[in-house]
Amino acid sequence: MLARTCKSGRMREGIEVRLRPGDRERLEGVVANRKSPQHHVWRAGIVLMTADGAGTMAIRVATGKGKPTIWRWQARYMQDGADGLFRDAPRGHAFAAASPEQVAAVVERTLHEDPPAATHWTLRSMAKAIRRMRRTLAPSTIHRNWREHELQPHRVETFKLSNDPKFVEKVRDIVGLYVNPPEHALVLSVDEKSQIQALDRTQPGLPMKRGRGATMTHDYKRHGTTTLFVALDVKAGTVIGQCMLRHRAAEFIRFLRLIDKQTPAELDLHLILDNYAAHKTEAVKRWLACHPRFHVHFTPTSASWINAVEGLFATLTKRRLKRGVFRSVIELNQAIRDYLDAHNADPKPFRWTAPADTIIGKHQRGKRLLESIH
């Protein structure tokens, strides 16, 4: 349909919109679809009303847009057709690009200076500092420079280097168990997750719905704690788990008895343990001496990441405990047992991928770096 120029001034001179084959159905479909982006809806409406002979004032009333906007999208359709309505023209930079000297100044300050009375730079604090040097950079320009140079002043990562004098020996031993387990034996990654709290919320939360996530109160009521003992079979991916009230050598021996009972008697058991004091008491040593098929391998100090069962604890916390509501320790224990049962119903073998030499090399480089700083 042709929209003719109206001499009365109701339509801008030179505007002539003739809908191309199939465009009316396409544009009306965009307007009728409730999921269409709103800027697509009013652009399509401008073109449809223009094609039907509506003047500029009528289009303004119907769409709420000003004359320049209406004229721009009328002209865009005349030039590019319906496809032109659904893409934005490239925009120019609001600020001039930073010079190499300005980029170098931002990078140098980010890496080697701290802002006054703060621990790290923000976009605005850096822009303010650059202005004091009689240089002007927009925060968006600084953000682009940080991104290009892979700088993230707002982030900090934690680390802990092991000072265990037998670090190399222990890493090779444990990685060797993961990569090349002994024959006629099971490799079990064993640990405890202590002080798991049975937390109940002070008010009921709201379920998730469209446009809004689930809600829960920030405060809670405590109903006691439990300790989860777990042994992860590295090859099969299955777990042996038991919840107990306390976290002492006596409970650890009880768990060792459970492992002894639930594993084939003809197999040796290689247990990977951390350096918690309850694992090294005289009572534990006597029990292990009476059960020669148990072989204990201790992780290096400050290196819990090498114990495979830590990954299971992380997923348990994230998927079951963090957002759970438990009105008693009994409910908490049952939830943990249900999670472990579901895990055992579909186990995934644990696969270690980092070579021992790579771990040792990174550890040695980290120690040299710390020594050079101090």
CSV table of C-alpha atoms in Angstrom, one decimal:
chain,number,residue,atom,x,y,z
A,1,MET,CA,0.0,0.0,0.0
A,2,LEU,CA,1.3,3.5,-0.8
A,3,ALA,CA,1.4,6.3,1.8
A,4,ARG,CA,1.1,9.5,-0.2
A,5,THR,CA,2.5,12.9,0.8
A,6,CYS,CA,-0.1,15.0,2.5
A,7,LYS,CA,0.1,18.7,1.7
A,8,SER,CA,-1.8,19.6,4.9
A,9,GLY,CA,1.4,18.9,6.8
A,10,ARG,CA,0.1,15.8,8.6
A,11,MET,CA,2.9,13.7,7.0
A,12,ARG,CA,6.5,14.6,6.3
A,13,GLU,CA,7.1,15.5,2.6
A,14,GLY,CA,9.0,12.8,0.7
A,15,ILE,CA,7.7,9.9,2.8
A,16,GLU,CA,6.4,7.2,0.6
A,17,VAL,CA,6.0,3.8,2.2
A,18,ARG,CA,5.0,0.9,-0.1
A,19,LEU,CA,4.9,-2.4,1.8
A,20,ARG,CA,6.8,-5.1,0.0
A,21,PRO,CA,5.4,-8.6,-0.6
A,22,GLY,CA,4.9,-10.4,2.7
A,23,ASP,CA,5.9,-7.5,4.9
A,24,ARG,CA,2.4,-6.7,6.1
A,25,GLU,CA,2.0,-10.2,7.5
A,26,ARG,CA,5.5,-10.1,9.0
A,27,LEU,CA,5.1,-6.7,10.7
A,28,GLU,CA,1.6,-7.5,12.0
A,29,GLY,CA,3.0,-10.8,13.4
A,30,VAL,CA,5.6,-8.8,15.3
A,31,VAL,CA,3.0,-6.4,16.7
A,32,ALA,CA,0.7,-9.3,17.8
A,33,ASN,CA,3.4,-11.4,19.4
A,34,ARG,CA,3.6,-10.7,23.1
A,35,LYS,CA,7.2,-11.9,23.2
A,36,SER,CA,8.4,-9.4,20.6
A,37,PRO,CA,10.9,-6.7,21.9
A,38,GLN,CA,9.0,-3.5,22.4
A,39,HIS,CA,11.3,-1.5,20.2
A,40,HIS,CA,10.5,-3.9,17.4
A,41,VAL,CA,6.8,-3.5,18.1
A,42,TRP,CA,6.7,0.3,17.8
A,43,ARG,CA,9.0,0.4,14.8
A,44,ALA,CA,6.7,-2.1,13.0
A,45,GLY,CA,3.7,0.0,14.1
A,46,ILE,CA,5.1,3.2,12.6
A,47,VAL,CA,5.6,1.5,9.2
A,48,LEU,CA,2.2,-0.1,9.2
A,49,MET,CA,0.4,3.1,10.2
A,50,THR,CA,2.3,5.1,7.6
A,51,ALA,CA,1.4,2.5,4.9
A,52,ASP,CA,-2.2,2.9,5.9
A,53,GLY,CA,-2.1,6.6,5.4
A,54,ALA,CA,-1.8,7.8,9.0
A,55,GLY,CA,-0.2,11.2,9.5
A,56,THR,CA,2.7,12.0,11.7
A,57,MET,CA,0.6,13.4,14.5
A,58,ALA,CA,-1.6,10.2,14.6
A,59,ILE,CA,1.5,8.0,14.7
A,60,ARG,CA,2.9,10.1,17.6
A,61,VAL,CA,-0.3,9.7,19.6
A,62,ALA,CA,-0.4,5.9,18.9
A,63,THR,CA,3.3,5.1,19.6
A,64,GLY,CA,4.4,7.9,21.9
A,65,LYS,CA,7.4,8.6,19.8
A,66,GLY,CA,8.7,12.0,18.5
A,67,LYS,CA,8.8,13.2,15.0
A,68,PRO,CA,12.5,12.6,14.4
A,69,THR,CA,12.1,9.0,15.6
A,70,ILE,CA,9.1,8.4,13.3
A,71,TRP,CA,10.8,9.9,10.3
A,72,ARG,CA,14.0,7.9,11.0
A,73,TRP,CA,12.2,4.5,10.9
A,74,GLN,CA,10.0,5.5,8.0
A,75,ALA,CA,13.2,6.3,6.0
A,76,ARG,CA,14.9,3.1,7.3
A,77,TYR,CA,12.1,1.0,5.9
A,78,MET,CA,12.1,2.8,2.6
A,79,GLN,CA,15.9,2.1,2.3
A,80,ASP,CA,16.3,-1.4,3.9
A,81,GLY,CA,12.8,-2.9,4.1
A,82,ALA,CA,11.5,-4.9,7.1
A,83,ASP,CA,15.0,-6.2,7.9
A,84,GLY,CA,16.2,-2.7,8.6
A,85,LEU,CA,13.6,-2.3,11.3
A,86,PHE,CA,15.0,-5.1,13.4
A,87,ARG,CA,18.7,-4.1,13.5
A,88,ASP,CA,20.4,-1.0,15.0
A,89,ALA,CA,22.9,1.0,13.0
A,90,PRO,CA,26.4,0.9,14.4
A,91,ARG,CA,27.0,3.7,16.9
A,92,GLY,CA,30.0,5.9,17.1
A,93,HIS,CA,32.2,6.2,20.2
A,94,ALA,CA,31.0,8.8,22.7
A,95,PHE,CA,34.6,9.5,23.7
A,96,ALA,CA,37.7,9.6,21.7
A,97,ALA,CA,39.9,6.5,21.8
A,98,ALA,CA,42.6,6.6,24.5
A,99,SER,CA,46.2,7.3,23.3
A,100,PRO,CA,48.9,4.7,23.9
A,101,GLU,CA,50.3,7.0,26.6
A,102,GLN,CA,47.0,7.1,28.4
A,103,VAL,CA,46.6,3.3,28.1
A,104,ALA,CA,50.1,2.8,29.5
A,105,ALA,CA,49.3,5.2,32.4
A,106,VAL,CA,46.1,3.3,33.3
A,107,VAL,CA,47.9,-0.1,33.2
A,108,GLU,CA,50.9,1.1,35.2
A,109,ARG,CA,48.7,2.6,37.9
A,110,THR,CA,46.5,-0.5,38.1
A,111,LEU,CA,49.4,-2.9,38.4
A,112,HIS,CA,51.8,-0.9,40.7
A,113,GLU,CA,49.8,1.7,42.7
A,114,ASP,CA,47.0,1.6,45.2
A,115,PRO,CA,44.2,4.2,45.3
A,116,PRO,CA,44.2,6.6,48.2
A,117,ALA,CA,42.3,5.1,51.3
A,118,ALA,CA,41.2,2.0,49.4
A,119,THR,CA,42.4,-1.5,48.7
A,120,HIS,CA,41.8,-1.6,44.9
A,121,TRP,CA,40.9,0.6,42.0
A,122,THR,CA,37.4,1.2,40.6
A,123,LEU,CA,36.5,2.6,37.3
A,124,ARG,CA,35.6,6.0,38.8
A,125,SER,CA,38.5,6.2,41.1
A,126,MET,CA,40.9,5.5,38.2
A,127,ALA,CA,39.1,8.1,36.0
A,128,LYS,CA,39.5,10.6,38.9
A,129,ALA,CA,43.2,9.8,39.3
A,130,ILE,CA,43.8,10.2,35.5
A,131,ARG,CA,42.1,13.6,35.5
A,132,ARG,CA,44.5,14.8,38.2
A,133,MET,CA,47.3,14.1,35.6
A,134,ARG,CA,45.5,16.5,33.2
A,135,ARG,CA,44.2,13.6,31.2
A,136,THR,CA,40.6,12.7,30.7
A,137,LEU,CA,39.3,9.2,30.2
A,138,ALA,CA,35.7,8.0,30.5
A,139,PRO,CA,35.1,5.1,32.9
A,140,SER,CA,33.9,3.0,29.9
A,141,THR,CA,37.3,3.6,28.2
A,142,ILE,CA,39.1,2.5,31.3
A,143,HIS,CA,36.9,-0.6,31.5
A,144,ARG,CA,37.8,-1.4,27.9
A,145,ASN,CA,41.5,-1.0,28.6
A,146,TRP,CA,41.3,-3.3,31.7
A,147,ARG,CA,39.4,-5.9,29.6
A,148,GLU,CA,42.0,-5.7,26.8
A,149,HIS,CA,44.9,-6.2,29.2
A,150,GLU,CA,43.0,-8.8,31.3
A,151,LEU,CA,43.1,-6.7,34.5
A,152,GLN,CA,40.4,-7.2,37.2
A,153,PRO,CA,41.2,-5.0,40.2
A,154,HIS,CA,37.9,-5.9,41.9
A,155,ARG,CA,38.8,-9.6,42.1
A,156,VAL,CA,41.2,-11.4,44.5
A,157,GLU,CA,41.9,-15.1,44.6
A,158,THR,CA,43.0,-17.0,47.7
A,159,PHE,CA,45.9,-19.5,47.9
A,160,LYS,CA,48.0,-21.4,50.4
A,161,LEU,CA,51.3,-23.1,49.6
A,162,SER,CA,52.1,-26.2,51.5
A,163,ASN,CA,55.2,-26.1,53.7
A,164,ASP,CA,55.2,-29.9,54.1
A,165,PRO,CA,58.9,-31.1,53.8
A,166,LYS,CA,57.6,-34.3,52.2
A,167,PHE,CA,55.3,-32.4,49.7
A,168,VAL,CA,56.9,-33.9,46.6
A,169,GLU,CA,56.9,-37.5,48.0
A,170,LYS,CA,53.3,-37.3,49.1
A,171,VAL,CA,52.0,-35.7,45.8
A,172,ARG,CA,53.7,-38.5,43.7
A,173,ASP,CA,52.3,-41.1,46.1
A,174,ILE,CA,48.7,-39.9,45.9
A,175,VAL,CA,48.6,-39.0,42.2
A,176,GLY,CA,50.1,-42.4,41.5
A,177,LEU,CA,47.2,-44.0,43.4
A,178,TYR,CA,44.7,-42.0,41.3
A,179,VAL,CA,46.4,-42.6,37.9
A,180,ASN,CA,47.7,-46.1,38.4
A,181,PRO,CA,45.8,-47.8,41.4
A,182,PRO,CA,47.3,-51.1,42.8
A,183,GLU,CA,45.9,-54.4,41.6
A,184,HIS,CA,43.6,-56.3,44.0
A,185,ALA,CA,42.9,-53.1,46.0
A,186,LEU,CA,40.5,-50.2,46.4
A,187,VAL,CA,41.6,-46.6,46.6
A,188,LEU,CA,39.3,-44.7,48.9
A,189,SER,CA,39.4,-41.0,49.4
A,190,VAL,CA,38.3,-40.5,53.0
A,191,ASP,CA,37.4,-37.3,54.9
A,192,GLU,CA,34.8,-35.7,57.3
A,193,LYS,CA,32.6,-32.7,56.7
A,194,SER,CA,32.0,-31.5,60.2
A,195,GLN,CA,29.7,-29.0,61.8
A,196,ILE,CA,27.0,-29.3,59.1
A,197,GLN,CA,24.2,-27.1,60.6
A,198,ALA,CA,20.5,-28.0,60.5
A,199,LEU,CA,19.1,-24.6,59.6
A,200,ASP,CA,15.5,-23.6,59.4
A,201,ARG,CA,14.4,-20.2,58.0
A,202,THR,CA,12.5,-17.7,60.3
A,203,GLN,CA,9.8,-17.2,57.6
A,204,PRO,CA,8.6,-19.3,54.7
A,205,GLY,CA,10.2,-18.4,51.3
A,206,LEU,CA,8.5,-17.9,48.0
A,207,PRO,CA,8.8,-20.3,45.1
A,208,MET,CA,10.4,-19.3,41.8
A,209,LYS,CA,8.1,-17.9,39.1
A,210,ARG,CA,8.6,-16.2,35.8
A,211,GLY,CA,10.6,-13.1,36.1
A,212,ARG,CA,11.6,-13.8,39.7
A,213,GLY,CA,13.8,-16.3,41.5
A,214,ALA,CA,13.0,-18.2,44.6
A,215,THR,CA,13.3,-16.3,47.9
A,216,MET,CA,14.4,-17.2,51.4
A,217,THR,CA,15.1,-15.1,54.5
A,218,HIS,CA,18.7,-14.2,55.3
A,219,ASP,CA,18.3,-15.2,59.0
A,220,TYR,CA,17.7,-18.7,60.3
A,221,LYS,CA,17.1,-20.9,63.3
A,222,ARG,CA,19.7,-23.5,64.4
A,223,HIS,CA,18.6,-27.0,65.2
A,224,GLY,CA,21.9,-28.7,65.9
A,225,THR,CA,24.8,-30.0,63.8
A,226,THR,CA,26.0,-33.3,62.3
A,227,THR,CA,29.3,-34.6,60.9
A,228,LEU,CA,29.4,-36.6,57.7
A,229,PHE,CA,32.1,-39.3,57.2
A,230,VAL,CA,32.6,-40.3,53.6
A,231,ALA,CA,34.8,-42.7,51.7
A,232,LEU,CA,34.8,-42.2,47.9
A,233,ASP,CA,35.8,-45.2,45.8
A,234,VAL,CA,37.9,-43.5,43.2
A,235,LYS,CA,37.6,-46.1,40.5
A,236,ALA,CA,33.8,-46.8,40.8
A,237,GLY,CA,32.7,-43.4,42.0
A,238,THR,CA,30.5,-44.8,44.7
A,239,VAL,CA,30.6,-43.6,48.3
A,240,ILE,CA,30.3,-45.0,51.8
A,241,GLY,CA,28.8,-42.4,54.1
A,242,GLN,CA,27.7,-42.1,57.7
A,243,CYS,CA,26.5,-39.2,59.8
A,244,MET,CA,27.6,-38.9,63.4
A,245,LEU,CA,27.1,-36.4,66.2
A,246,ARG,CA,30.8,-35.9,67.0
A,247,HIS,CA,34.1,-35.7,65.2
A,248,ARG,CA,36.6,-37.6,67.3
A,249,ALA,CA,39.0,-40.6,66.9
A,250,ALA,CA,36.3,-42.8,68.3
A,251,GLU,CA,33.9,-41.8,65.6
A,252,PHE,CA,36.6,-42.2,63.0
A,253,ILE,CA,37.3,-45.8,64.1
A,254,ARG,CA,33.6,-46.5,63.9
A,255,PHE,CA,33.7,-45.3,60.3
A,256,LEU,CA,36.7,-47.5,59.6
A,257,ARG,CA,34.8,-50.5,60.9
A,258,LEU,CA,31.9,-49.6,58.5
A,259,ILE,CA,34.4,-49.4,55.6
A,260,ASP,CA,35.8,-52.8,56.6
A,261,LYS,CA,32.3,-54.3,56.7
A,262,GLN,CA,31.1,-52.8,53.3
A,263,THR,CA,34.2,-53.6,51.2
A,264,PRO,CA,35.3,-57.1,49.8
A,265,ALA,CA,37.4,-58.7,52.5
A,266,GLU,CA,39.9,-60.0,49.9
A,267,LEU,CA,40.9,-56.5,48.7
A,268,ASP,CA,43.5,-54.2,50.2
A,269,LEU,CA,42.3,-50.7,51.0
A,270,HIS,CA,44.4,-47.6,50.3
A,271,LEU,CA,42.9,-44.7,52.3
A,272,ILE,CA,43.8,-41.1,51.3
A,273,LEU,CA,43.5,-38.9,54.4
A,274,ASP,CA,44.2,-35.4,55.5
A,275,ASN,CA,46.3,-34.5,58.6
A,276,TYR,CA,43.5,-34.0,61.0
A,277,ALA,CA,44.6,-35.0,64.5
A,278,ALA,CA,41.9,-37.6,65.0
A,279,HIS,CA,43.4,-39.6,62.1
A,280,LYS,CA,46.7,-40.0,63.9
A,281,THR,CA,45.8,-40.9,67.5
A,282,GLU,CA,47.3,-43.9,69.2
A,283,ALA,CA,43.9,-45.6,69.2
A,284,VAL,CA,43.6,-45.2,65.4
A,285,LYS,CA,47.2,-46.5,65.0
A,286,ARG,CA,46.4,-49.6,67.1
A,287,TRP,CA,43.2,-50.3,65.1
A,288,LEU,CA,45.1,-50.0,61.8
A,289,ALA,CA,47.8,-52.3,63.1
A,290,CYS,CA,45.2,-55.0,63.7
A,291,HIS,CA,43.7,-54.6,60.2
A,292,PRO,CA,46.7,-54.9,57.9
A,293,ARG,CA,44.7,-54.6,54.7
A,294,PHE,CA,44.3,-50.9,55.5
A,295,HIS,CA,47.1,-48.7,54.1
A,296,VAL,CA,47.0,-45.0,54.9
A,297,HIS,CA,48.3,-42.2,52.7
A,298,PHE,CA,48.4,-38.7,54.1
A,299,THR,CA,48.0,-35.6,51.9
A,300,PRO,CA,50.5,-32.8,52.3
A,301,THR,CA,49.6,-30.2,54.8
A,302,SER,CA,47.5,-27.3,53.5
A,303,ALA,CA,46.7,-29.4,50.4
A,304,SER,CA,43.2,-30.6,50.9
A,305,TRP,CA,42.5,-30.0,47.1
A,306,ILE,CA,44.4,-33.2,46.3
A,307,ASN,CA,41.8,-35.3,48.2
A,308,ALA,CA,39.2,-36.4,45.7
A,309,VAL,CA,36.3,-36.4,48.2
A,310,GLU,CA,36.5,-32.6,48.5
A,311,GLY,CA,34.7,-32.4,45.2
A,312,LEU,CA,31.8,-34.5,46.5
A,313,PHE,CA,31.5,-32.2,49.6
A,314,ALA,CA,31.4,-29.1,47.3
A,315,THR,CA,28.5,-30.5,45.2
A,316,LEU,CA,26.7,-31.7,48.3
A,317,THR,CA,26.8,-28.2,49.8
A,318,LYS,CA,25.8,-26.5,46.6
A,319,ARG,CA,23.0,-28.7,45.5
A,320,ARG,CA,21.5,-30.0,48.8
A,321,LEU,CA,22.6,-28.1,51.9
A,322,LYS,CA,23.0,-24.4,51.0
A,323,ARG,CA,19.4,-23.8,50.2
A,324,GLY,CA,17.9,-26.6,52.3
A,325,VAL,CA,15.5,-26.1,55.2
A,326,PHE,CA,16.0,-28.6,58.1
A,327,ARG,CA,13.9,-28.5,61.2
A,328,SER,CA,16.0,-31.1,63.0
A,329,VAL,CA,19.2,-33.0,62.8
A,330,ILE,CA,17.2,-36.1,61.9
A,331,GLU,CA,15.8,-34.2,58.8
A,332,LEU,CA,19.3,-33.1,57.9
A,333,ASN,CA,20.8,-36.6,58.2
A,334,GLN,CA,18.0,-38.0,56.0
A,335,ALA,CA,18.6,-35.4,53.4
A,336,ILE,CA,22.3,-36.3,53.3
A,337,ARG,CA,21.5,-40.0,53.1
A,338,ASP,CA,19.1,-39.4,50.2
A,339,TYR,CA,21.7,-37.4,48.4
A,340,LEU,CA,24.4,-40.1,48.8
A,341,ASP,CA,21.9,-42.8,47.7
A,342,ALA,CA,21.1,-40.7,44.5
A,343,HIS,CA,24.8,-40.3,43.9
A,344,ASN,CA,25.4,-44.1,44.2
A,345,ALA,CA,22.6,-44.8,41.8
A,346,ASP,CA,24.4,-43.0,39.1
A,347,PRO,CA,28.1,-42.9,40.1
A,348,LYS,CA,30.9,-41.3,38.0
A,349,PRO,CA,34.5,-42.6,38.3
A,350,PHE,CA,36.9,-40.0,39.5
A,351,ARG,CA,39.6,-39.1,37.0
A,352,TRP,CA,42.7,-37.2,38.0
A,353,THR,CA,44.2,-35.2,35.1
A,354,ALA,CA,47.0,-33.1,36.5
A,355,PRO,CA,50.5,-34.8,36.3
A,356,ALA,CA,52.5,-34.9,39.5
A,357,ASP,CA,55.4,-33.1,37.8
A,358,THR,CA,53.1,-30.2,36.8
A,359,ILE,CA,51.8,-29.8,40.4
A,360,ILE,CA,55.3,-30.0,41.8
A,361,GLY,CA,56.6,-27.5,39.3
A,362,LYS,CA,53.8,-24.9,40.1
A,363,HIS,CA,54.4,-25.4,43.8
A,364,GLN,CA,58.1,-24.7,43.4
A,365,ARG,CA,57.5,-21.6,41.3
A,366,GLY,CA,55.1,-20.3,43.9
A,367,LYS,CA,57.6,-20.8,46.7
A,368,ARG,CA,60.3,-19.0,44.7
A,369,LEU,CA,58.0,-16.1,44.0
A,370,LEU,CA,57.1,-15.8,47.7
A,371,GLU,CA,60.7,-15.9,48.7
A,372,SER,CA,61.6,-13.2,46.2
A,373,ILE,CA,58.8,-10.9,47.6
A,374,HIS,CA,59.9,-11.4,51.2
